[in-house]
Amino acid sequence: MSGMREFLRGFGIVFLAGAGVVGGFLFFPAHLFSGFLNSVGPAIIGLGGGETVPKEKTPAELIAEARERSSKIKGLYMTADVANDPGAGATRLRKNIIRIAEETEVNGIVIDVKEVCGVDYDEKRTRELLAELKQKNIWSIARITVFKDASQVAAHPDWYLARNAPHVVGGECVRKRHLAAKPAGTPAPAVGAALWQDRRGGYWMDPASLDVRNYILDISKRMIDVGFDELQFDYIRFPSDGDVENAMYPVWDSNTPRHEVLKSFFAFLHDNLKQYKPEIMLSVDLFGYVAAQREDLTIGQRLDDIGHLFDYVSFMVYPSHYYSGFSYAADPANNLPAVHYSVAEARMHPDVVVGRSLIAARDYLNVINNPQTIDANDRRSFARLRGAEVASSSSSNYATADVATSAGDSARNQPSIAGARIRPWLEDFFHEDDKAAGRPYGAEKVRMQIDAAEAAEDAGWLLWNAANLYSEGALKKE
């Protein structure tokens, strides 16, 4: 403090010759005063009621700002190839997606940075793209596939599920072998027939492996450093397709429930990434079925374990993906009737599929995040929430009424009370098939899903099209 007094005393002597007195107050010429402020920086917050030097935002302020900015993201998916390829075709698709975001209600873009074939991004081009998105106030989300990853098979075969029966499936990463990590030192032995593969030939890492967890954490931190606003985790589960009974895990012991393994991984990601950058937003992709069947589906995903560890949950409520049918019990609290659809009928009613799934998930998240808000004497809420079914149905009693948009005020715009909010993936694909079958398609189908999602919880939505082509007619102009 004495040093500062000496400095200020010297400052007064040096500049006194250039000062003026007006009305009894001492003033310095602007060029002298600004030079002084530039030299001392933030050491002096304000002098004599003048302008203050801007102070840095606190972590709490940054978190609140990120939550506010991310609260109603309406996004489009962009593949890694389109995001990184400088060629004319990719550039045209990339610019078109950005143009849509500038001209419509869309305000976010989900970009693949790690897919099932491995990490796939060019850092220089990605930084340039993110700078452009930031300048245009477009929210950027890095999509990271987690446990389905073929890139480390040669370098780290011990990270992967093995199999106890000979079986080889054609791989799905033939075109992207350049993403595979090379083994260090002595080449690893051939592992093709030794590792377990799913129906599409994909390889899966052990969710219980600490090496795997650190590998995912390292990639996630790199994406934060590159400049993404949010990280979204997909394939964050145990495998579901293929002869899973023949899969052998190098670390996980089958005595520990799968959901406990994933719950510990969710906490691992949350704690490490929020410490690394408190304001980074975290989201997770879940099967649409999980919105209804909240118990473990053998893949380890449970809503109970997610509510306080992620900022957003993106259910993939694609109406075309309910291959075993779509069924929900009556929901008197929200004035909704029972609904029982075959797979074909589910595609006839995309709004019902999206609306009923998200309403049930929203209400259940409210219960697990805030149990004190539920009347202890009113168990109907739990019974209703546990009564949802998504299973194969032999019944011919299929609902045909449009119940998503006529649900009444009680089911509309009721956000989850705390914890994770719902921002679903909606389908913008299979339009030709739907058109041929006389089902809603194109912009009509997409808008029906959007309206149902916004009626259930107005926290945004994401559109998926693997070809990077979107039904712009479904989007509101801005």
XYZ file of C-alpha atoms in Angstrom, residues 41-42 44-45 51-57:
11
model
C -4.023 -1.480 -15.797
C -6.669 -2.848 -13.443
C -7.002 1.230 -10.068
C -10.705 0.482 -10.518
C -14.891 5.739 -15.758
C -14.094 2.362 -14.242
C -11.848 -0.275 -15.719
C -14.050 -3.271 -16.720
C -13.657 -6.135 -14.288
C -13.616 -9.785 -15.270
C -16.832 -11.751 -14.863
